[in-house]
mmCIF file of C-alpha atoms in Angstrom:
data_model
loop_
_atom_site.group_PDB
_atom_site.id
_atom_site.type_symbol
_atom_site.label_atom_id
_atom_site.label_comp_id
_atom_site.label_asym_id
_atom_site.label_seq_id
_atom_site.Cartn_x
_atom_site.Cartn_y
_atom_site.Cartn_z
ATOM 1 C CA MET Q 1 -36.063 57.716 34.265
ATOM 2 C CA LYS Q 2 -32.894 58.890 32.402
ATOM 3 C CA ASN Q 3 -30.722 56.140 34.225
ATOM 4 C CA TYR Q 4 -33.000 53.497 32.929
ATOM 5 C CA SER Q 5 -33.157 54.335 29.610
ATOM 6 C CA LEU Q 6 -29.513 54.449 29.568
ATOM 7 C CA LEU Q 7 -29.222 50.905 30.801
ATOM 8 C CA LEU Q 8 -31.630 49.750 28.479
ATOM 9 C CA ILE Q 9 -29.581 50.891 25.445
ATOM 10 C CA PHE Q 10 -26.635 49.392 27.328
ATOM 11 C CA ALA Q 11 -28.288 46.449 27.453
ATOM 12 C CA LEU Q 12 -29.817 46.319 23.687
ATOM 13 C CA VAL Q 13 -26.036 47.032 22.447
ATOM 14 C CA LEU Q 14 -24.550 44.393 24.298
ATOM 15 C CA LEU Q 15 -27.229 41.903 23.192
ATOM 16 C CA VAL Q 16 -26.651 42.687 19.416
ATOM 17 C CA SER Q 17 -22.954 42.633 19.657
ATOM 18 C CA CYS Q 18 -23.001 38.950 21.590
ATOM 19 C CA GLN Q 19 -25.603 37.717 18.991
ATOM 20 C CA LYS Q 20 -23.312 38.847 15.957
ATOM 21 C CA ASN Q 21 -20.407 36.742 17.651
ATOM 22 C CA SER Q 22 -22.523 33.946 18.394
ATOM 23 C CA GLU Q 23 -22.481 32.458 15.015
ATOM 24 C CA ASN Q 24 -18.728 31.747 15.578
ATOM 25 C CA ILE Q 25 -19.393 29.710 18.867
ATOM 26 C CA LEU Q 26 -20.235 26.281 17.357
ATOM 27 C CA ASN Q 27 -17.803 24.628 15.063
ATOM 28 C CA LEU Q 28 -20.422 22.982 12.737
ATOM 29 C CA GLU Q 29 -17.852 21.705 10.167
ATOM 30 C CA ALA Q 30 -16.192 19.359 12.641
ATOM 31 C CA SER Q 31 -19.745 18.265 14.111
ATOM 32 C CA ILE Q 32 -21.350 14.906 13.236
ATOM 33 C CA GLU Q 33 -24.472 14.764 11.234
ATOM 34 C CA GLN Q 34 -27.190 12.305 11.541
ATOM 35 C CA SER Q 35 -26.213 9.101 9.820
ATOM 36 C CA ASP Q 36 -28.163 6.159 8.902
ATOM 37 C CA GLU Q 37 -25.177 3.916 9.524
ATOM 38 C CA LEU Q 38 -23.895 5.315 12.378
ATOM 39 C CA LYS Q 39 -26.827 5.362 14.913
ATOM 40 C CA GLU Q 40 -25.401 7.189 17.936
ATOM 41 C CA ASN Q 41 -23.310 10.602 18.026
ATOM 42 C CA PRO Q 42 -19.981 9.658 19.771
ATOM 43 C CA LEU Q 43 -19.447 13.434 20.221
ATOM 44 C CA LEU Q 44 -22.113 13.252 23.064
ATOM 45 C CA MET Q 45 -20.279 10.429 25.036
ATOM 46 C CA LYS Q 46 -17.347 11.032 27.452
ATOM 47 C CA PRO Q 47 -14.001 11.630 26.201
ATOM 48 C CA ILE Q 48 -11.111 9.505 27.359
ATOM 49 C CA THR Q 49 -8.039 10.882 25.782
ATOM 50 C CA SER Q 50 -6.795 12.929 22.613
ATOM 51 C CA SER Q 51 -4.063 13.244 20.387
ATOM 52 C CA ILE Q 52 -2.878 15.517 17.332
ATOM 53 C CA GLN Q 53 -0.767 14.141 14.320
ATOM 54 C CA PRO Q 54 1.151 17.303 13.372
ATOM 55 C CA LYS Q 55 2.895 15.809 10.302
ATOM 56 C CA ILE Q 56 -0.548 14.652 8.802
ATOM 57 C CA LYS Q 57 -2.182 17.769 10.197
ATOM 58 C CA THR Q 58 -5.172 15.647 11.990
ATOM 59 C CA MET Q 59 -6.300 15.439 15.442
ATOM 60 C CA SER Q 60 -8.181 12.750 17.201
ATOM 61 C CA THR Q 61 -10.350 12.059 20.386
ATOM 62 C CA LEU Q 62 -11.239 8.830 22.103
ATOM 63 C CA TYR Q 63 -14.791 8.464 23.268
ATOM 64 C CA GLY Q 64 -16.352 5.778 25.336
ATOM 65 C CA ASN Q 65 -19.761 4.968 26.486
ATOM 66 C CA ASP Q 66 -20.230 4.822 30.233
ATOM 67 C CA ILE Q 67 -19.095 1.425 30.503
ATOM 68 C CA ALA Q 68 -15.913 1.926 28.696
ATOM 69 C CA PHE Q 69 -15.430 5.611 30.498
ATOM 70 C CA ASP Q 70 -15.480 3.827 33.991
ATOM 71 C CA TYR Q 71 -13.331 0.859 33.047
ATOM 72 C CA ALA Q 72 -10.549 3.133 31.389
ATOM 73 C CA LYS Q 73 -10.758 5.491 34.695
ATOM 74 C CA THR Q 74 -9.432 2.307 36.846
ATOM 75 C CA ASN Q 75 -7.854 -0.065 34.635
ATOM 76 C CA PHE Q 76 -4.753 0.258 32.769
ATOM 77 C CA SER Q 77 -5.393 -2.712 30.450
ATOM 78 C CA SER Q 78 -7.273 -2.695 27.146
ATOM 79 C CA ASP Q 79 -9.282 -5.699 28.334
ATOM 80 C CA TYR Q 80 -12.344 -3.769 27.925
ATOM 81 C CA PRO Q 81 -15.794 -5.519 29.540
ATOM 82 C CA GLU Q 82 -18.701 -6.700 27.363
ATOM 83 C CA ASN Q 83 -20.701 -3.863 26.046
ATOM 84 C CA ALA Q 84 -18.054 -1.279 26.296
ATOM 85 C CA ILE Q 85 -17.874 0.774 23.057
ATOM 86 C CA LEU Q 86 -15.158 3.059 21.822
ATOM 87 C CA TYR Q 87 -15.139 5.761 19.097
ATOM 88 C CA GLU Q 88 -11.882 7.056 17.779
ATOM 89 C CA VAL Q 89 -13.022 10.336 16.084
ATOM 90 C CA THR Q 90 -10.387 12.083 13.781
ATOM 91 C CA TRP Q 91 -10.400 15.377 11.903
ATOM 92 C CA ALA Q 92 -8.067 17.582 9.829
ATOM 93 C CA GLN Q 93 -6.921 20.601 11.676
ATOM 94 C CA LYS Q 94 -7.382 24.285 10.859
ATOM 95 C CA PRO Q 95 -5.911 27.311 12.551
ATOM 96 C CA ASP Q 96 -7.900 28.809 15.166
ATOM 97 C CA GLU Q 97 -8.893 32.249 14.414
ATOM 98 C CA LEU Q 98 -9.129 33.423 17.947
ATOM 99 C CA TRP Q 99 -5.711 31.984 19.305
ATOM 100 C CA PHE Q 100 -2.624 32.419 17.592
ATOM 101 C CA GLY Q 101 -0.736 29.174 16.766
ATOM 102 C CA ALA Q 102 -3.676 26.993 17.896
ATOM 103 C CA ASN Q 103 -5.478 24.424 15.720
ATOM 104 C CA ILE Q 104 -8.812 23.109 16.123
ATOM 105 C CA PRO Q 105 -10.765 20.592 14.265
ATOM 106 C CA LYS Q 106 -11.932 21.244 10.605
ATOM 107 C CA SER Q 107 -13.574 18.530 8.684
ATOM 108 C CA MET Q 108 -14.438 15.043 10.089
ATOM 109 C CA ILE Q 109 -12.166 12.257 8.315
ATOM 110 C CA SER Q 110 -13.244 8.883 10.028
ATOM 111 C CA VAL Q 111 -15.304 7.751 13.002
ATOM 112 C CA GLU Q 112 -13.895 4.261 14.357
ATOM 113 C CA LYS Q 113 -15.854 2.020 16.420
ATOM 114 C CA ILE Q 114 -14.766 -0.510 18.569
ATOM 115 C CA SER Q 115 -17.778 -2.974 20.446
ATOM 116 C CA PHE Q 116 -16.822 -5.253 23.022
ATOM 117 C CA LEU Q 117 -19.260 -8.221 22.537
ATOM 118 C CA ASP Q 118 -19.867 -11.301 24.894
ATOM 119 C CA LYS Q 119 -16.992 -14.040 25.064
ATOM 120 C CA GLY Q 120 -14.410 -11.526 24.194
ATOM 121 C CA LEU Q 121 -15.275 -10.807 20.714
ATOM 122 C CA ILE Q 122 -14.319 -7.342 19.283
ATOM 123 C CA LEU Q 123 -16.244 -5.733 16.462
ATOM 124 C CA TYR Q 124 -14.381 -2.990 14.512
ATOM 125 C CA GLU Q 125 -16.438 -0.606 12.234
ATOM 126 C CA ILE Q 126 -14.929 2.680 10.373
ATOM 127 C CA PHE Q 127 -17.160 5.295 8.674
ATOM 128 C CA GLN Q 128 -15.821 7.709 6.538
ATOM 129 C CA GLY Q 129 -17.218 10.740 4.271
ATOM 130 C CA LYS Q 130 -19.418 13.607 5.086
ATOM 131 C CA ALA Q 131 -22.248 11.071 5.309
ATOM 132 C CA LEU Q 132 -20.418 8.812 7.561
ATOM 133 C CA LYS Q 133 -20.631 5.683 5.364
ATOM 134 C CA ARG Q 134 -19.425 2.243 6.701
ATOM 135 C CA VAL Q 135 -16.351 1.420 4.792
ATOM 136 C CA LYS Q 136 -14.845 -2.286 4.298
ATOM 137 C CA THR Q 137 -11.651 -3.102 5.505
ATOM 138 C CA ASP Q 138 -9.056 -6.165 5.685
ATOM 139 C CA ASN Q 139 -8.464 -7.900 8.659
ATOM 140 C CA LYS Q 140 -4.742 -6.713 8.969
ATOM 141 C CA ASN Q 141 -5.636 -3.151 9.003
ATOM 142 C CA GLU Q 142 -8.665 -3.662 11.400
ATOM 143 C CA ASN Q 143 -6.426 -5.630 13.808
ATOM 144 C CA LEU Q 144 -3.662 -2.540 13.637
ATOM 145 C CA ARG Q 145 -6.125 -0.071 14.144
ATOM 146 C CA ILE Q 146 -7.830 -1.677 17.099
ATOM 147 C CA ASP Q 147 -4.186 -2.339 18.478
ATOM 148 C CA ALA Q 148 -3.487 1.299 18.244
ATOM 149 C CA ILE Q 149 -6.644 2.630 19.631
ATOM 150 C CA LEU Q 150 -6.587 -0.107 22.250
ATOM 151 C CA SER Q 151 -3.112 1.364 23.349
ATOM 152 C CA GLN Q 152 -4.282 4.643 24.312
ATOM 153 C CA LYS Q 153 -4.620 5.255 28.153
ATOM 154 C CA MET Q 154 -7.022 7.532 29.698
ATOM 155 C CA ALA Q 155 -5.809 11.077 29.783
ATOM 156 C CA VAL Q 156 -4.714 12.383 33.453
ATOM 157 C CA SER Q 157 -5.903 15.590 34.409
ATOM 158 C CA PRO Q 158 -5.540 17.784 37.728
#
């Protein structure tokens, strides 16, 4: 009976110590909140590649729906098929409290969406701010961002 009591106390201490640290597991500041304008959460899609921009202290991940992801796996061109959707999500960086010298996402800067419509049409949208509101851009900047996003290739992993 004494061993069971000791085991129960150990399990209780372990449970309490794990719960205290569980608050830091999710990086809520870097997550996407429900938005009236951005209907789907790109963070729930499949990551294609990621990049860091150390000079401006940002990091980005390119996500795709199943159609875009499957295409990127087997093709090196940027001629995505109809109904493919890409999301370039960009965050400011902050130092990681657990790993010295590492950075993790801080606050969301923007979400850029590229939709591949029928007849080769491409729709570009950008959402910014905490509430991720759609922002209007001029055609020149849109074309530059589309080219930059489409130039990214799928990350190769072992």
